[in-house]
């Protein structure tokens, strides 16, 4: 009985290894499409995102770049346990919101979220509550001091109620203008050099439903459209 069970396990592991080897071969195209998705598709609604992904998949295939035959960006960039945790924390269960969760958490630039119904705000507050989240806005007189301490001690920051312009004081953070001194990472912020803690995270949200951001803001942030959908109600 034991030998029969071990024999079944061997078959399962052989099939798993073969599957992983095939997935490894598809990585060039899958990674290329995923990078484009996170970097550029955040401002768009779900059907337009999918239309662009379909165009990209066809182009990648035509250029002979290996990619999964049935590529799904959500399966590639997030695992079910992570998505389930996001849902518990308040992220809606629809696919569009799942895509947004991926864009917000995996973008190389700090996210600027279009969030007129405050769904992203609710999710971020629940997700980062255990990490001593700091919630600020430009109307606070001490927002720069709070932000400075968060950078130094590695706290996540939620900057709410962004309009169509950003305070120039954020430029060094948005550009991630780090300076390496010995074994420390430094950044010039608020007219002085401070240590930069790698655990620091910045989330920015706006309640404007159709904001128009200058190109330089779009290149410094990861724009993400969190406007509620019928599936996300």
PDB file of C-alpha atoms in Angstrom:
ATOM      1  CA  UNK A   1       0.000   0.000   0.000  1.00  0.00           C
ATOM      2  CA  UNK A   2       2.796   2.401   0.936  1.00  0.00           C
ATOM      3  CA  UNK A   3       4.734   1.624  -2.241  1.00  0.00           C
ATOM      4  CA  UNK A   4       1.605   2.174  -4.336  1.00  0.00           C
ATOM      5  CA  UNK A   5       1.084   5.572  -2.678  1.00  0.00           C
ATOM      6  CA  UNK A   6       4.701   6.570  -3.278  1.00  0.00           C
ATOM      7  CA  UNK A   7       4.346   5.513  -6.901  1.00  0.00           C
ATOM      8  CA  UNK A   8       1.350   7.835  -7.298  1.00  0.00           C
ATOM      9  CA  UNK A   9       3.336  10.660  -5.703  1.00  0.00           C
ATOM     10  CA  UNK A  10       6.165  10.122  -8.166  1.00  0.00           C
ATOM     11  CA  UNK A  11       3.784  10.488 -11.106  1.00  0.00           C
ATOM     12  CA  UNK A  12       2.345  13.670  -9.597  1.00  0.00           C
ATOM     13  CA  UNK A  13       5.790  15.206  -9.063  1.00  0.00           C
ATOM     14  CA  UNK A  14       6.923  14.257 -12.577  1.00  0.00           C
ATOM     15  CA  UNK A  15       3.839  15.979 -13.999  1.00  0.00           C
ATOM     16  CA  UNK A  16       4.489  19.026 -11.790  1.00  0.00           C
ATOM     17  CA  UNK A  17       8.112  19.276 -12.933  1.00  0.00           C
ATOM     18  CA  UNK A  18       7.038  19.030 -16.576  1.00  0.00           C
ATOM     19  CA  UNK A  19       4.414  21.736 -16.039  1.00  0.00           C
ATOM     20  CA  UNK A  20       6.894  24.060 -14.315  1.00  0.00           C
ATOM     21  CA  UNK A  21       9.424  23.562 -17.105  1.00  0.00           C
ATOM     22  CA  UNK A  22       6.809  24.584 -19.652  1.00  0.00           C
ATOM     23  CA  UNK A  23       5.807  27.641 -17.577  1.00  0.00           C
ATOM     24  CA  UNK A  24       9.484  28.614 -17.334  1.00  0.00           C
ATOM     25  CA  UNK A  25       9.731  28.618 -21.126  1.00  0.00           C
ATOM     26  CA  UNK A  26       6.772  31.041 -21.273  1.00  0.00           C
ATOM     27  CA  UNK A  27       8.292  33.559 -18.852  1.00  0.00           C
ATOM     28  CA  UNK A  28       9.711  36.037 -21.440  1.00  0.00           C
ATOM     29  CA  UNK A  29       6.332  36.860 -22.964  1.00  0.00           C
ATOM     30  CA  UNK A  30       4.391  36.586 -19.705  1.00  0.00           C
ATOM     31  CA  UNK A  31       6.764  38.988 -17.928  1.00  0.00           C
ATOM     32  CA  UNK A  32       6.736  41.449 -20.840  1.00  0.00           C
ATOM     33  CA  UNK A  33       2.925  41.643 -20.920  1.00  0.00           C
ATOM     34  CA  UNK A  34       2.688  41.815 -17.122  1.00  0.00           C
ATOM     35  CA  UNK A  35       5.149  44.715 -16.928  1.00  0.00           C
ATOM     36  CA  UNK A  36       3.135  46.603 -19.527  1.00  0.00           C
ATOM     37  CA  UNK A  37      -0.095  45.866 -17.655  1.00  0.00           C
ATOM     38  CA  UNK A  38       1.129  47.188 -14.301  1.00  0.00           C
ATOM     39  CA  UNK A  39       2.942  50.174 -15.810  1.00  0.00           C
ATOM     40  CA  UNK A  40       0.378  51.487 -18.285  1.00  0.00           C
ATOM     41  CA  UNK A  41      -3.124  50.031 -17.897  1.00  0.00           C
ATOM     42  CA  UNK A  42      -4.055  51.339 -14.441  1.00  0.00           C
ATOM     43  CA  UNK A  43      -6.063  54.381 -15.673  1.00  0.00           C
ATOM     44  CA  UNK A  44      -8.325  52.294 -17.936  1.00  0.00           C
ATOM     45  CA  UNK A  45     -11.516  50.315 -17.315  1.00  0.00           C
ATOM     46  CA  UNK A  46     -11.487  46.528 -17.372  1.00  0.00           C
ATOM     47  CA  UNK A  47     -12.726  45.856 -20.932  1.00  0.00           C
ATOM     48  CA  UNK A  48     -10.160  48.257 -22.417  1.00  0.00           C
ATOM     49  CA  UNK A  49      -7.407  46.637 -20.355  1.00  0.00           C
ATOM     50  CA  UNK A  50      -8.376  43.219 -21.698  1.00  0.00           C
ATOM     51  CA  UNK A  51      -8.531  44.533 -25.261  1.00  0.00           C
ATOM     52  CA  UNK A  52      -4.995  45.879 -24.975  1.00  0.00           C
ATOM     53  CA  UNK A  53      -3.710  42.660 -23.395  1.00  0.00           C
ATOM     54  CA  UNK A  54      -5.217  40.686 -26.297  1.00  0.00           C
ATOM     55  CA  UNK A  55      -3.427  42.982 -28.772  1.00  0.00           C
ATOM     56  CA  UNK A  56      -0.154  42.607 -26.868  1.00  0.00           C
ATOM     57  CA  UNK A  57      -0.487  38.814 -26.681  1.00  0.00           C
ATOM     58  CA  UNK A  58      -1.014  38.659 -30.449  1.00  0.00           C
ATOM     59  CA  UNK A  59       1.970  40.926 -31.075  1.00  0.00           C
ATOM     60  CA  UNK A  60       4.191  38.905 -28.730  1.00  0.00           C
ATOM     61  CA  UNK A  61       3.140  35.691 -30.482  1.00  0.00           C
ATOM     62  CA  UNK A  62       3.790  37.167 -33.938  1.00  0.00           C
ATOM     63  CA  UNK A  63       7.283  38.197 -32.855  1.00  0.00           C
ATOM     64  CA  UNK A  64       8.061  34.676 -31.685  1.00  0.00           C
ATOM     65  CA  UNK A  65       8.352  35.533 -27.995  1.00  0.00           C
ATOM     66  CA  UNK A  66       7.251  32.539 -25.868  1.00  0.00           C
ATOM     67  CA  UNK A  67       4.102  33.221 -23.845  1.00  0.00           C
ATOM     68  CA  UNK A  68       1.298  31.190 -22.270  1.00  0.00           C
ATOM     69  CA  UNK A  69      -1.399  30.225 -24.805  1.00  0.00           C
ATOM     70  CA  UNK A  70      -4.130  31.299 -22.354  1.00  0.00           C
ATOM     71  CA  UNK A  71      -2.293  34.032 -20.484  1.00  0.00           C
ATOM     72  CA  UNK A  72      -4.130  35.517 -17.483  1.00  0.00           C
ATOM     73  CA  UNK A  73      -2.392  38.448 -15.804  1.00  0.00           C
ATOM     74  CA  UNK A  74      -4.229  37.881 -12.505  1.00  0.00           C
ATOM     75  CA  UNK A  75      -3.073  34.265 -12.257  1.00  0.00           C
ATOM     76  CA  UNK A  76       0.473  35.241 -13.191  1.00  0.00           C
ATOM     77  CA  UNK A  77       0.893  38.184 -10.787  1.00  0.00           C
ATOM     78  CA  UNK A  78      -1.172  37.154  -7.745  1.00  0.00           C
ATOM     79  CA  UNK A  79      -1.919  33.931  -5.915  1.00  0.00           C
ATOM     80  CA  UNK A  80      -5.414  33.003  -4.648  1.00  0.00           C
ATOM     81  CA  UNK A  81      -4.453  33.315  -0.970  1.00  0.00           C
ATOM     82  CA  UNK A  82      -3.280  36.918  -1.464  1.00  0.00           C
ATOM     83  CA  UNK A  83      -6.461  37.839  -3.343  1.00  0.00           C
ATOM     84  CA  UNK A  84      -8.577  36.206  -0.643  1.00  0.00           C
ATOM     85  CA  UNK A  85      -6.749  38.264   2.005  1.00  0.00           C
ATOM     86  CA  UNK A  86      -7.386  41.445  -0.002  1.00  0.00           C
ATOM     87  CA  UNK A  87     -11.092  40.589  -0.142  1.00  0.00           C
ATOM     88  CA  UNK A  88     -11.201  40.111   3.626  1.00  0.00           C
ATOM     89  CA  UNK A  89      -9.561  43.533   3.984  1.00  0.00           C
ATOM     90  CA  UNK A  90     -12.259  45.191   1.892  1.00  0.00           C
ATOM     91  CA  UNK A  91     -11.181  44.862  -1.743  1.00  0.00           C
ATOM     92  CA  UNK A  92     -14.270  43.990  -3.873  1.00  0.00           C
ATOM     93  CA  UNK A  93     -14.367  40.497  -5.333  1.00  0.00           C
ATOM     94  CA  UNK A  94     -14.740  41.457  -9.011  1.00  0.00           C
ATOM     95  CA  UNK A  95     -11.903  40.976 -11.499  1.00  0.00           C
ATOM     96  CA  UNK A  96     -11.432  44.707 -12.103  1.00  0.00           C
ATOM     97  CA  UNK A  97     -10.754  45.305  -8.400  1.00  0.00           C
ATOM     98  CA  UNK A  98      -8.362  42.343  -8.315  1.00  0.00           C
ATOM     99  CA  UNK A  99      -6.451  43.890 -11.220  1.00  0.00           C
ATOM    100  CA  UNK A 100      -6.325  47.163  -9.278  1.00  0.00           C
ATOM    101  CA  UNK A 101      -4.979  45.383  -6.209  1.00  0.00           C
ATOM    102  CA  UNK A 102      -2.163  43.972  -8.332  1.00  0.00           C
ATOM    103  CA  UNK A 103      -1.358  47.352  -9.889  1.00  0.00           C
ATOM    104  CA  UNK A 104      -1.337  49.154  -6.519  1.00  0.00           C
ATOM    105  CA  UNK A 105       0.874  46.609  -4.763  1.00  0.00           C
ATOM    106  CA  UNK A 106       3.265  45.662  -7.569  1.00  0.00           C
ATOM    107  CA  UNK A 107       3.892  48.873  -9.489  1.00  0.00           C
ATOM    108  CA  UNK A 108       7.466  50.171  -9.519  1.00  0.00           C
ATOM    109  CA  UNK A 109       6.190  53.715  -8.901  1.00  0.00           C
ATOM    110  CA  UNK A 110       4.057  54.818  -5.941  1.00  0.00           C
ATOM    111  CA  UNK A 111       0.340  54.543  -6.797  1.00  0.00           C
ATOM    112  CA  UNK A 112      -1.979  57.504  -7.356  1.00  0.00           C
ATOM    113  CA  UNK A 113      -5.474  56.060  -7.111  1.00  0.00           C
ATOM    114  CA  UNK A 114      -8.637  57.550  -8.627  1.00  0.00           C
ATOM    115  CA  UNK A 115     -11.066  56.601  -5.868  1.00  0.00           C
ATOM    116  CA  UNK A 116     -14.322  58.640  -5.846  1.00  0.00           C
ATOM    117  CA  UNK A 117     -16.196  56.001  -3.807  1.00  0.00           C
ATOM    118  CA  UNK A 118     -13.288  55.554  -1.317  1.00  0.00           C
ATOM    119  CA  UNK A 119     -13.106  51.790  -1.866  1.00  0.00           C
ATOM    120  CA  UNK A 120      -9.327  51.891  -2.182  1.00  0.00           C
ATOM    121  CA  UNK A 121      -9.040  54.019   0.966  1.00  0.00           C
ATOM    122  CA  UNK A 122     -11.023  51.446   2.953  1.00  0.00           C
ATOM    123  CA  UNK A 123      -8.946  48.552   1.618  1.00  0.00           C
ATOM    124  CA  UNK A 124      -5.579  50.266   2.169  1.00  0.00           C
ATOM    125  CA  UNK A 125      -6.484  51.274   5.743  1.00  0.00           C
ATOM    126  CA  UNK A 126      -7.417  47.684   6.589  1.00  0.00           C
ATOM    127  CA  UNK A 127      -4.438  46.198   4.739  1.00  0.00           C
ATOM    128  CA  UNK A 128      -1.865  48.486   6.390  1.00  0.00           C
ATOM    129  CA  UNK A 129      -3.467  48.932   9.837  1.00  0.00           C
ATOM    130  CA  UNK A 130      -1.101  46.413  11.436  1.00  0.00           C
ATOM    131  CA  UNK A 131       1.878  48.357  10.058  1.00  0.00           C
ATOM    132  CA  UNK A 132       1.042  51.655  11.837  1.00  0.00           C
ATOM    133  CA  UNK A 133      -0.379  53.357   8.741  1.00  0.00           C
ATOM    134  CA  UNK A 134      -0.124  57.162   8.762  1.00  0.00           C
ATOM    135  CA  UNK A 135      -3.053  58.982   7.116  1.00  0.00           C
ATOM    136  CA  UNK A 136      -2.381  62.556   5.969  1.00  0.00           C
ATOM    137  CA  UNK A 137      -3.488  65.168   3.439  1.00  0.00           C
ATOM    138  CA  UNK A 138      -2.073  68.414   2.106  1.00  0.00           C
ATOM    139  CA  UNK A 139      -4.388  70.428   4.361  1.00  0.00           C
ATOM    140  CA  UNK A 140      -2.460  69.366   7.472  1.00  0.00           C
ATOM    141  CA  UNK A 141       0.203  71.796   8.598  1.00  0.00           C
ATOM    142  CA  UNK A 142       2.452  68.956   9.786  1.00  0.00           C
ATOM    143  CA  UNK A 143       2.081  66.558   6.850  1.00  0.00           C
ATOM    144  CA  UNK A 144       5.736  66.964   5.825  1.00  0.00           C
ATOM    145  CA  UNK A 145       6.949  66.155   9.340  1.00  0.00           C
ATOM    146  CA  UNK A 146       4.748  63.044   9.518  1.00  0.00           C
ATOM    147  CA  UNK A 147       5.969  61.956   6.094  1.00  0.00           C
ATOM    148  CA  UNK A 148       9.589  62.514   7.079  1.00  0.00           C
ATOM    149  CA  UNK A 149       9.270  60.253  10.134  1.00  0.00           C
ATOM    150  CA  UNK A 150       7.465  57.604   8.093  1.00  0.00           C
ATOM    151  CA  UNK A 151      10.334  57.550   5.584  1.00  0.00           C
ATOM    152  CA  UNK A 152      12.885  57.144   8.362  1.00  0.00           C
ATOM    153  CA  UNK A 153      11.034  54.509  10.392  1.00  0.00           C
ATOM    154  CA  UNK A 154       9.439  52.573   7.532  1.00  0.00           C
ATOM    155  CA  UNK A 155       5.746  53.317   8.108  1.00  0.00           C
ATOM    156  CA  UNK A 156       3.232  53.162   5.245  1.00  0.00           C
ATOM    157  CA  UNK A 157       1.565  56.485   4.413  1.00  0.00           C
ATOM    158  CA  UNK A 158      -1.844  57.157   2.879  1.00  0.00           C
ATOM    159  CA  UNK A 159      -1.971  60.650   1.350  1.00  0.00           C
ATOM    160  CA  UNK A 160      -5.647  61.433   0.773  1.00  0.00           C
ATOM    161  CA  UNK A 161      -7.614  64.019  -1.202  1.00  0.00           C
ATOM    162  CA  UNK A 162      -5.035  64.674  -3.920  1.00  0.00           C
ATOM    163  CA  UNK A 163      -6.177  67.309  -6.416  1.00  0.00           C
ATOM    164  CA  UNK A 164      -4.713  67.682  -9.923  1.00  0.00           C
ATOM    165  CA  UNK A 165      -1.315  68.880  -8.704  1.00  0.00           C
ATOM    166  CA  UNK A 166       1.204  67.490  -6.234  1.00  0.00           C
ATOM    167  CA  UNK A 167       3.339  69.311  -3.697  1.00  0.00           C
ATOM    168  CA  UNK A 168       6.867  69.739  -5.179  1.00  0.00           C
ATOM    169  CA  UNK A 169       8.237  68.521  -1.841  1.00  0.00           C
ATOM    170  CA  UNK A 170       7.203  64.987  -2.870  1.00  0.00           C
ATOM    171  CA  UNK A 171       9.458  64.927  -5.944  1.00  0.00           C
ATOM    172  CA  UNK A 172      12.399  63.144  -4.324  1.00  0.00           C
ATOM    173  CA  UNK A 173      10.066  60.430  -2.985  1.00  0.00           C
ATOM    174  CA  UNK A 174       8.188  59.977  -6.253  1.00  0.00           C
ATOM    175  CA  UNK A 175      11.438  59.858  -8.225  1.00  0.00           C
ATOM    176  CA  UNK A 176      12.999  57.551  -5.627  1.00  0.00           C
ATOM    177  CA  UNK A 177      16.112  59.703  -5.726  1.00  0.00           C
ATOM    178  CA  UNK A 178      18.137  57.550  -3.341  1.00  0.00           C
ATOM    179  CA  UNK A 179      21.758  58.127  -2.421  1.00  0.00           C
ATOM    180  CA  UNK A 180      23.946  55.300  -1.122  1.00  0.00           C
ATOM    181  CA  UNK A 181      26.326  56.232   1.682  1.00  0.00           C
ATOM    182  CA  UNK A 182      28.299  53.231   2.917  1.00  0.00           C
ATOM    183  CA  UNK A 183      25.627  50.722   3.956  1.00  0.00           C
ATOM    184  CA  UNK A 184      22.839  53.299   4.317  1.00  0.00           C
ATOM    185  CA  UNK A 185      20.242  54.484   1.829  1.00  0.00           C
ATOM    186  CA  UNK A 186      19.627  58.229   2.057  1.00  0.00           C
ATOM    187  CA  UNK A 187      17.180  60.624   0.423  1.00  0.00           C
ATOM    188  CA  UNK A 188      16.974  64.405   0.345  1.00  0.00           C
ATOM    189  CA  UNK A 189      13.609  65.366   1.779  1.00  0.00           C
ATOM    190  CA  UNK A 190      12.310  68.599   3.296  1.00  0.00           C
ATOM    191  CA  UNK A 191      15.669  70.313   2.564  1.00  0.00           C
ATOM    192  CA  UNK A 192      17.796  67.782   4.418  1.00  0.00           C
ATOM    193  CA  UNK A 193      19.328  64.336   4.043  1.00  0.00           C
ATOM    194  CA  UNK A 194      17.527  61.592   5.952  1.00  0.00           C
ATOM    195  CA  UNK A 195      17.835  57.817   6.086  1.00  0.00           C
ATOM    196  CA  UNK A 196      15.423  55.884   3.911  1.00  0.00           C
ATOM    197  CA  UNK A 197      13.784  52.776   5.374  1.00  0.00           C
ATOM    198  CA  UNK A 198      13.036  50.111   2.753  1.00  0.00           C
ATOM    199  CA  UNK A 199       9.723  49.276   4.482  1.00  0.00           C
ATOM    200  CA  UNK A 200       8.296  52.716   3.647  1.00  0.00           C
ATOM    201  CA  UNK A 201       5.298  52.715   1.294  1.00  0.00           C
ATOM    202  CA  UNK A 202       3.265  55.588  -0.121  1.00  0.00           C
ATOM    203  CA  UNK A 203      -0.341  55.449  -1.333  1.00  0.00           C
ATOM    204  CA  UNK A 204      -2.024  58.533  -2.814  1.00  0.00           C
ATOM    205  CA  UNK A 205      -5.760  58.816  -3.487  1.00  0.00           C
ATOM    206  CA  UNK A 206      -8.070  61.354  -5.073  1.00  0.00           C
ATOM    207  CA  UNK A 207     -11.862  61.634  -4.853  1.00  0.00           C
ATOM    208  CA  UNK A 208     -11.974  63.324  -8.261  1.00  0.00           C
ATOM    209  CA  UNK A 209     -13.869  61.080 -10.676  1.00  0.00           C
ATOM    210  CA  UNK A 210     -12.163  62.328 -13.846  1.00  0.00           C
ATOM    211  CA  UNK A 211      -8.929  64.131 -12.956  1.00  0.00           C
ATOM    212  CA  UNK A 212      -6.553  65.471 -15.605  1.00  0.00           C
ATOM    213  CA  UNK A 213      -2.954  65.007 -14.547  1.00  0.00           C
ATOM    214  CA  UNK A 214       0.026  66.576 -16.248  1.00  0.00           C
ATOM    215  CA  UNK A 215       2.349  64.142 -18.071  1.00  0.00           C
ATOM    216  CA  UNK A 216       5.073  64.575 -15.438  1.00  0.00           C
ATOM    217  CA  UNK A 217       2.708  63.290 -12.732  1.00  0.00           C
ATOM    218  CA  UNK A 218       1.802  60.283 -14.873  1.00  0.00           C
ATOM    219  CA  UNK A 219       5.480  59.419 -15.295  1.00  0.00           C
ATOM    220  CA  UNK A 220       6.243  59.766 -11.569  1.00  0.00           C
ATOM    221  CA  UNK A 221       3.315  57.686 -10.275  1.00  0.00           C
ATOM    222  CA  UNK A 222       1.350  54.555 -11.107  1.00  0.00           C
ATOM    223  CA  UNK A 223      -2.127  55.822 -11.949  1.00  0.00           C
ATOM    224  CA  UNK A 224      -4.902  53.397 -11.024  1.00  0.00           C
ATOM    225  CA  UNK A 225      -8.604  53.817 -11.711  1.00  0.00           C
ATOM    226  CA  UNK A 226     -10.584  52.456  -8.744  1.00  0.00           C
ATOM    227  CA  UNK A 227     -13.947  53.882  -9.852  1.00  0.00           C
ATOM    228  CA  UNK A 228     -16.645  51.432  -8.814  1.00  0.00           C
ATOM    229  CA  UNK A 229     -17.989  48.981 -11.409  1.00  0.00           C
ATOM    230  CA  UNK A 230     -21.320  47.198 -11.581  1.00  0.00           C
ATOM    231  CA  UNK A 231     -19.603  43.910 -10.700  1.00  0.00           C
ATOM    232  CA  UNK A 232     -17.910  45.544  -7.710  1.00  0.00           C
ATOM    233  CA  UNK A 233     -21.100  46.895  -6.122  1.00  0.00           C
TER     234      UNK A 233
END
